[in-house]
PDB file of C-alpha atoms in Angstrom:
ATOM      1  CA  MET C   1     184.921  -2.900 141.209  1.00 74.00           C
ATOM      2  CA  THR C   2     187.285   0.252 141.281  1.00 88.00           C
ATOM      3  CA  VAL C   3     185.372   3.004 140.058  1.00 96.00           C
ATOM      4  CA  ASP C   4     188.117   5.716 138.064  1.00 98.00           C
ATOM      5  CA  ALA C   5     185.385   7.544 136.149  1.00 98.00           C
ATOM      6  CA  VAL C   6     182.027   8.109 135.668  1.00 98.00           C
ATOM      7  CA  ILE C   7     180.583   9.007 132.210  1.00 98.00           C
ATOM      8  CA  PHE C   8     177.439  10.325 131.569  1.00 98.00           C
ATOM      9  CA  ASP C   9     175.021  10.574 128.223  1.00 98.00           C
ATOM     10  CA  LEU C  10     173.108  13.841 127.691  1.00 98.00           C
ATOM     11  CA  TYR C  11     169.778  13.943 126.442  1.00 96.00           C
ATOM     12  CA  GLY C  12     167.489  12.064 128.716  1.00 94.00           C
ATOM     13  CA  THR C  13     169.971  11.695 131.310  1.00 96.00           C
ATOM     14  CA  LEU C  14     171.788  15.026 132.398  1.00 98.00           C
ATOM     15  CA  VAL C  15     169.274  17.267 130.902  1.00 97.00           C
ATOM     16  CA  PRO C  16     165.540  16.165 129.796  1.00 94.00           C
ATOM     17  CA  GLU C  17     165.035  14.410 126.469  1.00 93.00           C
ATOM     18  CA  PHE C  18     162.623  16.490 124.377  1.00 94.00           C
ATOM     19  CA  PRO C  19     159.122  15.374 123.799  1.00 94.00           C
ATOM     20  CA  ARG C  20     158.605  13.885 120.400  1.00 93.00           C
ATOM     21  CA  SER C  21     155.222  15.999 119.823  1.00 94.00           C
ATOM     22  CA  ALA C  22     157.448  19.029 120.357  1.00 95.00           C
ATOM     23  CA  PHE C  23     160.487  17.942 118.411  1.00 96.00           C
ATOM     24  CA  TYR C  24     158.619  17.499 115.582  1.00 97.00           C
ATOM     25  CA  GLU C  25     156.474  20.301 115.684  1.00 97.00           C
ATOM     26  CA  THR C  26     159.773  22.362 115.026  1.00 98.00           C
ATOM     27  CA  VAL C  27     160.212  20.149 111.871  1.00 98.00           C
ATOM     28  CA  ALA C  28     157.052  20.928 110.669  1.00 98.00           C
ATOM     29  CA  HIS C  29     157.582  24.539 111.274  1.00 98.00           C
ATOM     30  CA  MET C  30     160.847  24.429 109.229  1.00 98.00           C
ATOM     31  CA  SER C  31     158.889  22.914 106.544  1.00 98.00           C
ATOM     32  CA  ALA C  32     156.437  25.530 106.455  1.00 98.00           C
ATOM     33  CA  VAL C  33     158.926  28.490 106.703  1.00 98.00           C
ATOM     34  CA  LEU C  34     160.624  26.857 103.627  1.00 98.00           C
ATOM     35  CA  ASP C  35     157.197  26.541 101.682  1.00 98.00           C
ATOM     36  CA  ALA C  36     158.456  22.602 101.371  1.00 98.00           C
ATOM     37  CA  ASP C  37     156.301  19.480 101.222  1.00 98.00           C
ATOM     38  CA  PRO C  38     155.980  18.683 104.792  1.00 98.00           C
ATOM     39  CA  SER C  39     156.206  14.886 104.458  1.00 98.00           C
ATOM     40  CA  ALA C  40     158.946  14.999 102.201  1.00 98.00           C
ATOM     41  CA  PHE C  41     160.835  17.412 104.479  1.00 98.00           C
ATOM     42  CA  ARG C  42     160.272  15.216 107.555  1.00 98.00           C
ATOM     43  CA  ALA C  43     161.348  12.212 105.546  1.00 98.00           C
ATOM     44  CA  GLU C  44     164.645  14.080 104.566  1.00 98.00           C
ATOM     45  CA  TRP C  45     165.464  15.483 108.315  1.00 98.00           C
ATOM     46  CA  ASP C  46     164.988  11.822 109.658  1.00 96.00           C
ATOM     47  CA  ARG C  47     167.281  10.448 106.926  1.00 97.00           C
ATOM     48  CA  THR C  48     169.900  13.091 107.453  1.00 98.00           C
ATOM     49  CA  ALA C  49     170.028  12.482 111.331  1.00 96.00           C
ATOM     50  CA  ALA C  50     172.965  10.610 111.082  1.00 96.00           C
ATOM     51  CA  ASP C  51     175.220  13.056 109.114  1.00 98.00           C
ATOM     52  CA  ARG C  52     173.587  16.015 111.249  1.00 97.00           C
ATOM     53  CA  GLN C  53     175.273  14.058 114.194  1.00 97.00           C
ATOM     54  CA  THR C  54     178.367  13.556 113.187  1.00 98.00           C
ATOM     55  CA  GLY C  55     179.100  16.962 111.803  1.00 97.00           C
ATOM     56  CA  ALA C  56     178.761  16.331 108.366  1.00 98.00           C
ATOM     57  CA  PHE C  57     177.089  19.566 107.138  1.00 97.00           C
ATOM     58  CA  PRO C  58     179.479  22.789 106.738  1.00 96.00           C
ATOM     59  CA  GLY C  59     177.488  25.179 108.483  1.00 96.00           C
ATOM     60  CA  GLY C  60     175.977  23.611 111.013  1.00 97.00           C
ATOM     61  CA  MET C  61     172.339  23.166 111.228  1.00 98.00           C
ATOM     62  CA  ALA C  62     172.036  25.891 108.394  1.00 98.00           C
ATOM     63  CA  GLY C  63     174.102  23.656 106.493  1.00 98.00           C
ATOM     64  CA  ASN C  64     171.805  20.819 107.158  1.00 98.00           C
ATOM     65  CA  VAL C  65     168.665  22.975 105.918  1.00 98.00           C
ATOM     66  CA  ARG C  66     170.296  23.756 102.891  1.00 98.00           C
ATOM     67  CA  ALA C  67     171.169  20.115 102.006  1.00 98.00           C
ATOM     68  CA  ILE C  68     167.361  18.983 102.600  1.00 98.00           C
ATOM     69  CA  CYS C  69     166.372  21.938 100.348  1.00 98.00           C
ATOM     70  CA  ALA C  70     168.959  20.858  97.366  1.00 98.00           C
ATOM     71  CA  SER C  71     168.029  17.183  97.931  1.00 98.00           C
ATOM     72  CA  LEU C  72     164.202  18.359  97.527  1.00 98.00           C
ATOM     73  CA  SER C  73     165.138  20.309  94.360  1.00 98.00           C
ATOM     74  CA  MET C  74     164.228  23.435  96.055  1.00 98.00           C
ATOM     75  CA  PRO C  75     165.541  26.990  95.945  1.00 96.00           C
ATOM     76  CA  ALA C  76     168.451  27.745  97.959  1.00 96.00           C
ATOM     77  CA  PRO C  77     167.117  29.702 101.092  1.00 98.00           C
ATOM     78  CA  SER C  78     168.389  32.801 102.216  1.00 98.00           C
ATOM     79  CA  GLU C  79     170.238  33.256 105.569  1.00 97.00           C
ATOM     80  CA  ALA C  80     167.096  35.012 107.072  1.00 98.00           C
ATOM     81  CA  VAL C  81     164.663  32.203 105.875  1.00 98.00           C
ATOM     82  CA  ILE C  82     166.740  29.739 107.628  1.00 98.00           C
ATOM     83  CA  ASP C  83     167.112  31.716 110.746  1.00 98.00           C
ATOM     84  CA  ALA C  84     163.054  32.128 110.773  1.00 98.00           C
ATOM     85  CA  ALA C  85     162.853  28.325 109.925  1.00 98.00           C
ATOM     86  CA  LEU C  86     164.995  27.310 112.792  1.00 98.00           C
ATOM     87  CA  ALA C  87     163.719  29.791 115.599  1.00 98.00           C
ATOM     88  CA  PRO C  88     161.384  27.214 117.197  1.00 98.00           C
ATOM     89  CA  ARG C  89     163.975  24.666 117.637  1.00 98.00           C
ATOM     90  CA  ALA C  90     166.041  27.413 119.297  1.00 98.00           C
ATOM     91  CA  ALA C  91     163.003  27.949 121.469  1.00 98.00           C
ATOM     92  CA  MET C  92     162.294  24.201 122.306  1.00 97.00           C
ATOM     93  CA  TYR C  93     166.121  24.243 123.557  1.00 97.00           C
ATOM     94  CA  ASP C  94     165.264  27.085 125.917  1.00 97.00           C
ATOM     95  CA  GLN C  95     162.562  25.173 127.326  1.00 97.00           C
ATOM     96  CA  TRP C  96     163.893  21.866 127.622  1.00 96.00           C
ATOM     97  CA  PHE C  97     167.579  22.115 127.803  1.00 98.00           C
ATOM     98  CA  HIS C  98     168.212  22.234 131.569  1.00 97.00           C
ATOM     99  CA  PRO C  99     169.805  20.267 134.234  1.00 98.00           C
ATOM    100  CA  ARG C 100     167.804  17.021 134.937  1.00 95.00           C
ATOM    101  CA  VAL C 101     167.031  16.653 139.122  1.00 94.00           C
ATOM    102  CA  GLY C 102     170.112  15.595 140.465  1.00 96.00           C
ATOM    103  CA  ALA C 103     172.361  16.406 137.635  1.00 98.00           C
ATOM    104  CA  VAL C 104     174.271  19.430 138.979  1.00 98.00           C
ATOM    105  CA  GLU C 105     174.744  17.577 142.773  1.00 98.00           C
ATOM    106  CA  VAL C 106     175.828  14.164 141.436  1.00 98.00           C
ATOM    107  CA  LEU C 107     178.582  16.077 139.152  1.00 98.00           C
ATOM    108  CA  THR C 108     179.240  18.370 142.007  1.00 98.00           C
ATOM    109  CA  GLU C 109     179.983  15.288 144.250  1.00 98.00           C
ATOM    110  CA  LEU C 110     181.885  13.579 142.022  1.00 98.00           C
ATOM    111  CA  ARG C 111     184.095  16.443 141.800  1.00 97.00           C
ATOM    112  CA  ALA C 112     184.476  16.768 145.333  1.00 98.00           C
ATOM    113  CA  ARG C 113     185.335  13.067 145.426  1.00 97.00           C
ATOM    114  CA  GLY C 114     187.976  13.305 142.871  1.00 97.00           C
ATOM    115  CA  VAL C 115     186.231  11.145 140.638  1.00 98.00           C
ATOM    116  CA  PRO C 116     186.544  12.323 137.144  1.00 98.00           C
ATOM    117  CA  ALA C 117     183.191  12.379 134.871  1.00 98.00           C
ATOM    118  CA  ALA C 118     182.858  12.783 131.125  1.00 98.00           C
ATOM    119  CA  LEU C 119     179.905  13.567 128.811  1.00 98.00           C
ATOM    120  CA  ILE C 120     179.005  11.423 125.598  1.00 98.00           C
ATOM    121  CA  SER C 121     176.573  13.135 123.385  1.00 98.00           C
ATOM    122  CA  MET C 122     174.568  12.050 120.339  1.00 96.00           C
ATOM    123  CA  CYS C 123     173.651  15.368 119.126  1.00 97.00           C
ATOM    124  CA  ALA C 124     173.477  17.864 116.493  1.00 97.00           C
ATOM    125  CA  PRO C 125     175.808  20.989 116.130  1.00 98.00           C
ATOM    126  CA  ASP C 126     173.339  22.932 118.046  1.00 97.00           C
ATOM    127  CA  THR C 127     174.172  21.263 121.177  1.00 98.00           C
ATOM    128  CA  PRO C 128     177.491  22.174 122.366  1.00 98.00           C
ATOM    129  CA  ALA C 129     177.052  25.882 122.722  1.00 97.00           C
ATOM    130  CA  ARG C 130     174.008  24.841 124.924  1.00 98.00           C
ATOM    131  CA  TRP C 131     176.152  22.693 126.876  1.00 98.00           C
ATOM    132  CA  HIS C 132     178.901  25.207 127.637  1.00 98.00           C
ATOM    133  CA  SER C 133     176.124  27.981 128.421  1.00 97.00           C
ATOM    134  CA  SER C 134     174.402  26.136 130.962  1.00 97.00           C
ATOM    135  CA  PRO C 135     174.860  25.360 134.461  1.00 97.00           C
ATOM    136  CA  LEU C 136     176.206  22.003 133.701  1.00 97.00           C
ATOM    137  CA  GLY C 137     179.006  23.463 131.380  1.00 95.00           C
ATOM    138  CA  GLY C 138     182.264  22.994 133.353  1.00 94.00           C
ATOM    139  CA  LEU C 139     181.073  20.191 135.655  1.00 98.00           C
ATOM    140  CA  VAL C 140     182.844  17.627 133.477  1.00 98.00           C
ATOM    141  CA  ASP C 141     186.504  16.731 132.981  1.00 98.00           C
ATOM    142  CA  VAL C 142     186.090  15.575 129.431  1.00 98.00           C
ATOM    143  CA  GLU C 143     183.244  16.237 126.698  1.00 98.00           C
ATOM    144  CA  VAL C 144     182.499  14.356 123.801  1.00 98.00           C
ATOM    145  CA  PHE C 145     179.911  15.556 120.980  1.00 98.00           C
ATOM    146  CA  SER C 146     179.247  13.177 118.648  1.00 98.00           C
ATOM    147  CA  SER C 147     178.879  16.305 116.032  1.00 98.00           C
ATOM    148  CA  GLU C 148     182.390  17.472 116.836  1.00 98.00           C
ATOM    149  CA  VAL C 149     184.518  14.366 116.995  1.00 98.00           C
ATOM    150  CA  GLY C 150     182.363  12.562 113.891  1.00 98.00           C
ATOM    151  CA  LEU C 151     181.627   9.327 115.918  1.00 98.00           C
ATOM    152  CA  ARG C 152     178.350   7.820 116.807  1.00 96.00           C
ATOM    153  CA  LYS C 153     177.104   5.378 119.723  1.00 96.00           C
ATOM    154  CA  PRO C 154     177.521   2.614 120.270  1.00 96.00           C
ATOM    155  CA  ASP C 155     180.792   2.550 118.251  1.00 97.00           C
ATOM    156  CA  ALA C 156     183.497   1.487 120.467  1.00 98.00           C
ATOM    157  CA  ALA C 157     185.464   4.296 119.315  1.00 98.00           C
ATOM    158  CA  ILE C 158     183.383   6.789 120.770  1.00 98.00           C
ATOM    159  CA  TYR C 159     183.667   5.467 124.263  1.00 98.00           C
ATOM    160  CA  ARG C 160     187.553   5.079 124.113  1.00 98.00           C
ATOM    161  CA  TYR C 161     188.012   8.561 122.853  1.00 98.00           C
ATOM    162  CA  ALA C 162     186.516   9.721 126.346  1.00 98.00           C
ATOM    163  CA  THR C 163     188.312   7.100 128.105  1.00 98.00           C
ATOM    164  CA  GLU C 164     191.773   7.853 126.462  1.00 98.00           C
ATOM    165  CA  ARG C 165     190.981  11.799 127.458  1.00 98.00           C
ATOM    166  CA  LEU C 166     190.407  10.852 131.100  1.00 98.00           C
ATOM    167  CA  GLY C 167     193.550   8.605 130.968  1.00 98.00           C
ATOM    168  CA  VAL C 168     191.549   5.703 132.667  1.00 98.00           C
ATOM    169  CA  ASP C 169     190.394   2.215 131.666  1.00 98.00           C
ATOM    170  CA  PRO C 170     187.040   1.351 130.450  1.00 98.00           C
ATOM    171  CA  VAL C 171     186.704  -1.530 132.982  1.00 98.00           C
ATOM    172  CA  ALA C 172     186.939   0.832 135.396  1.00 98.00           C
ATOM    173  CA  CYS C 173     184.287   2.931 134.611  1.00 98.00           C
ATOM    174  CA  LEU C 174     180.632   3.551 135.164  1.00 98.00           C
ATOM    175  CA  TYR C 175     178.411   4.720 132.499  1.00 98.00           C
ATOM    176  CA  CYS C 176     174.629   5.932 132.776  1.00 98.00           C
ATOM    177  CA  GLY C 177     172.356   6.848 129.940  1.00 96.00           C
ATOM    178  CA  ASP C 178     168.797   6.619 128.742  1.00 94.00           C
ATOM    179  CA  GLY C 179     169.520   3.466 126.694  1.00 93.00           C
ATOM    180  CA  ALA C 180     169.124   5.342 122.913  1.00 91.00           C
ATOM    181  CA  TYR C 181     171.249   4.412 120.181  1.00 92.00           C
ATOM    182  CA  GLY C 182     172.323   1.185 121.889  1.00 94.00           C
ATOM    183  CA  GLU C 183     174.402   3.250 123.771  1.00 96.00           C
ATOM    184  CA  LEU C 184     174.230   0.815 127.001  1.00 97.00           C
ATOM    185  CA  THR C 185     175.296  -2.277 125.255  1.00 96.00           C
ATOM    186  CA  GLY C 186     178.054  -0.483 123.335  1.00 97.00           C
ATOM    187  CA  ALA C 187     179.197   0.956 126.731  1.00 98.00           C
ATOM    188  CA  SER C 188     179.245  -2.502 128.277  1.00 98.00           C
ATOM    189  CA  ALA C 189     181.335  -3.989 125.320  1.00 98.00           C
ATOM    190  CA  VAL C 190     184.325  -1.912 125.988  1.00 98.00           C
ATOM    191  CA  GLY C 191     184.133  -3.123 129.626  1.00 98.00           C
ATOM    192  CA  MET C 192     182.145  -0.107 131.523  1.00 98.00           C
ATOM    193  CA  ARG C 193     179.561  -1.204 133.979  1.00 98.00           C
ATOM    194  CA  ALA C 194     176.416   0.572 132.163  1.00 98.00           C
ATOM    195  CA  PHE C 195     173.393   1.931 134.224  1.00 98.00           C
ATOM    196  CA  LEU C 196     169.890   2.858 132.442  1.00 96.00           C
ATOM    197  CA  ILE C 197     168.367   5.746 133.915  1.00 96.00           C
ATOM    198  CA  ARG C 198     164.600   5.447 134.213  1.00 92.00           C
ATOM    199  CA  PRO C 199     162.643   7.588 136.315  1.00 86.00           C
ATOM    200  CA  PRO C 200     159.379   6.306 137.485  1.00 83.00           C
ATOM    201  CA  ASP C 201     157.523   9.610 136.017  1.00 81.00           C
ATOM    202  CA  LEU C 202     158.896   9.584 132.499  1.00 79.00           C
ATOM    203  CA  ASN C 203     156.449   9.208 129.642  1.00 82.00           C
ATOM    204  CA  VAL C 204     157.952   6.679 127.386  1.00 75.00           C
ATOM    205  CA  ALA C 205     155.810   7.009 124.434  1.00 76.00           C
ATOM    206  CA  GLU C 206     156.195  10.886 124.505  1.00 82.00           C
ATOM    207  CA  SER C 207     160.157  11.195 125.094  1.00 79.00           C
ATOM    208  CA  LEU C 208     162.004  11.434 121.695  1.00 81.00           C
ATOM    209  CA  THR C 209     164.378   8.333 120.987  1.00 73.00           C
ATOM    210  CA  PRO C 210     165.216   8.880 117.518  1.00 62.00           C
ATOM    211  CA  GLU C 211     166.371   5.473 116.997  1.00 63.00           C
ATOM    212  CA  PRO C 212     164.732   2.012 118.676  1.00 62.00           C
ATOM    213  CA  GLU C 213     165.640   1.858 122.608  1.00 66.00           C
ATOM    214  CA  GLU C 214     167.660  -1.324 123.291  1.00 77.00           C
ATOM    215  CA  ASP C 215     166.117  -4.442 125.470  1.00 84.00           C
ATOM    216  CA  TRP C 216     168.193  -3.402 128.525  1.00 91.00           C
ATOM    217  CA  GLN C 217     168.309  -6.083 131.006  1.00 93.00           C
ATOM    218  CA  GLY C 218     171.285  -4.663 133.178  1.00 95.00           C
ATOM    219  CA  PRO C 219     171.036  -2.301 136.088  1.00 97.00           C
ATOM    220  CA  VAL C 220     168.578   0.602 136.251  1.00 96.00           C
ATOM    221  CA  VAL C 221     168.612   3.687 138.316  1.00 97.00           C
ATOM    222  CA  ALA C 222     165.585   6.096 138.994  1.00 96.00           C
ATOM    223  CA  ASP C 223     167.480   8.945 139.990  1.00 96.00           C
ATOM    224  CA  LEU C 224     170.929   9.948 138.737  1.00 97.00           C
ATOM    225  CA  ARG C 225     172.146  10.397 142.691  1.00 97.00           C
ATOM    226  CA  ASP C 226     171.336   6.578 142.880  1.00 97.00           C
ATOM    227  CA  LEU C 227     174.711   6.299 140.879  1.00 97.00           C
ATOM    228  CA  LEU C 228     176.570   7.595 143.922  1.00 97.00           C
ATOM    229  CA  ALA C 229     175.925   4.285 146.051  1.00 96.00           C
ATOM    230  CA  PHE C 230     177.873   2.099 143.176  1.00 96.00           C
ATOM    231  CA  LEU C 231     181.252   4.366 143.632  1.00 94.00           C
TER     232      LEU C 231
END
């Protein structure tokens, strides 16, 4: 197989996935600051995930919070209250949004070899700015954020959106991800050769997987640098 491009997932692949406990602590903090019922707020947070990931709320994360408050028949919160509610989420990003071991090395090596790379991320609206300000920003040729393009994995359209911008055929692409959202099956369905990234020290139970992980029977790598052997 000739490899014309390599496409990566973001969370759990190029950067660590958030710990489930830390993620839901930020949701609990939001409900406390907003004086919302914690169970009802968390249920609405989970229910609005797809809309959050496809940029459906005007105003980004703040718009999402306002929509949840409205759905719970709560008074509209002020900007200051929303900022306070979202502050621990920003702190969680500060702690966890950093390149995974081997990520910068692999992206740099791909560029040195003249192999284009792309990112396809299922993400909320606060992710793109984090990406652009991180050491990973600028190391891929095409960036696809679900919150900006309004597409989700495993829909074929999100993979083709990336390959069309790379100018390559999906069948000549490698795809690597942690298996959330059925992404590996989705990548395979459009012709890509997909790899699950699964480090041996990963705490699967504590790692946040927003939707059930697929039962992947295809190839697995323990380290991003292992992908270089398949070029």
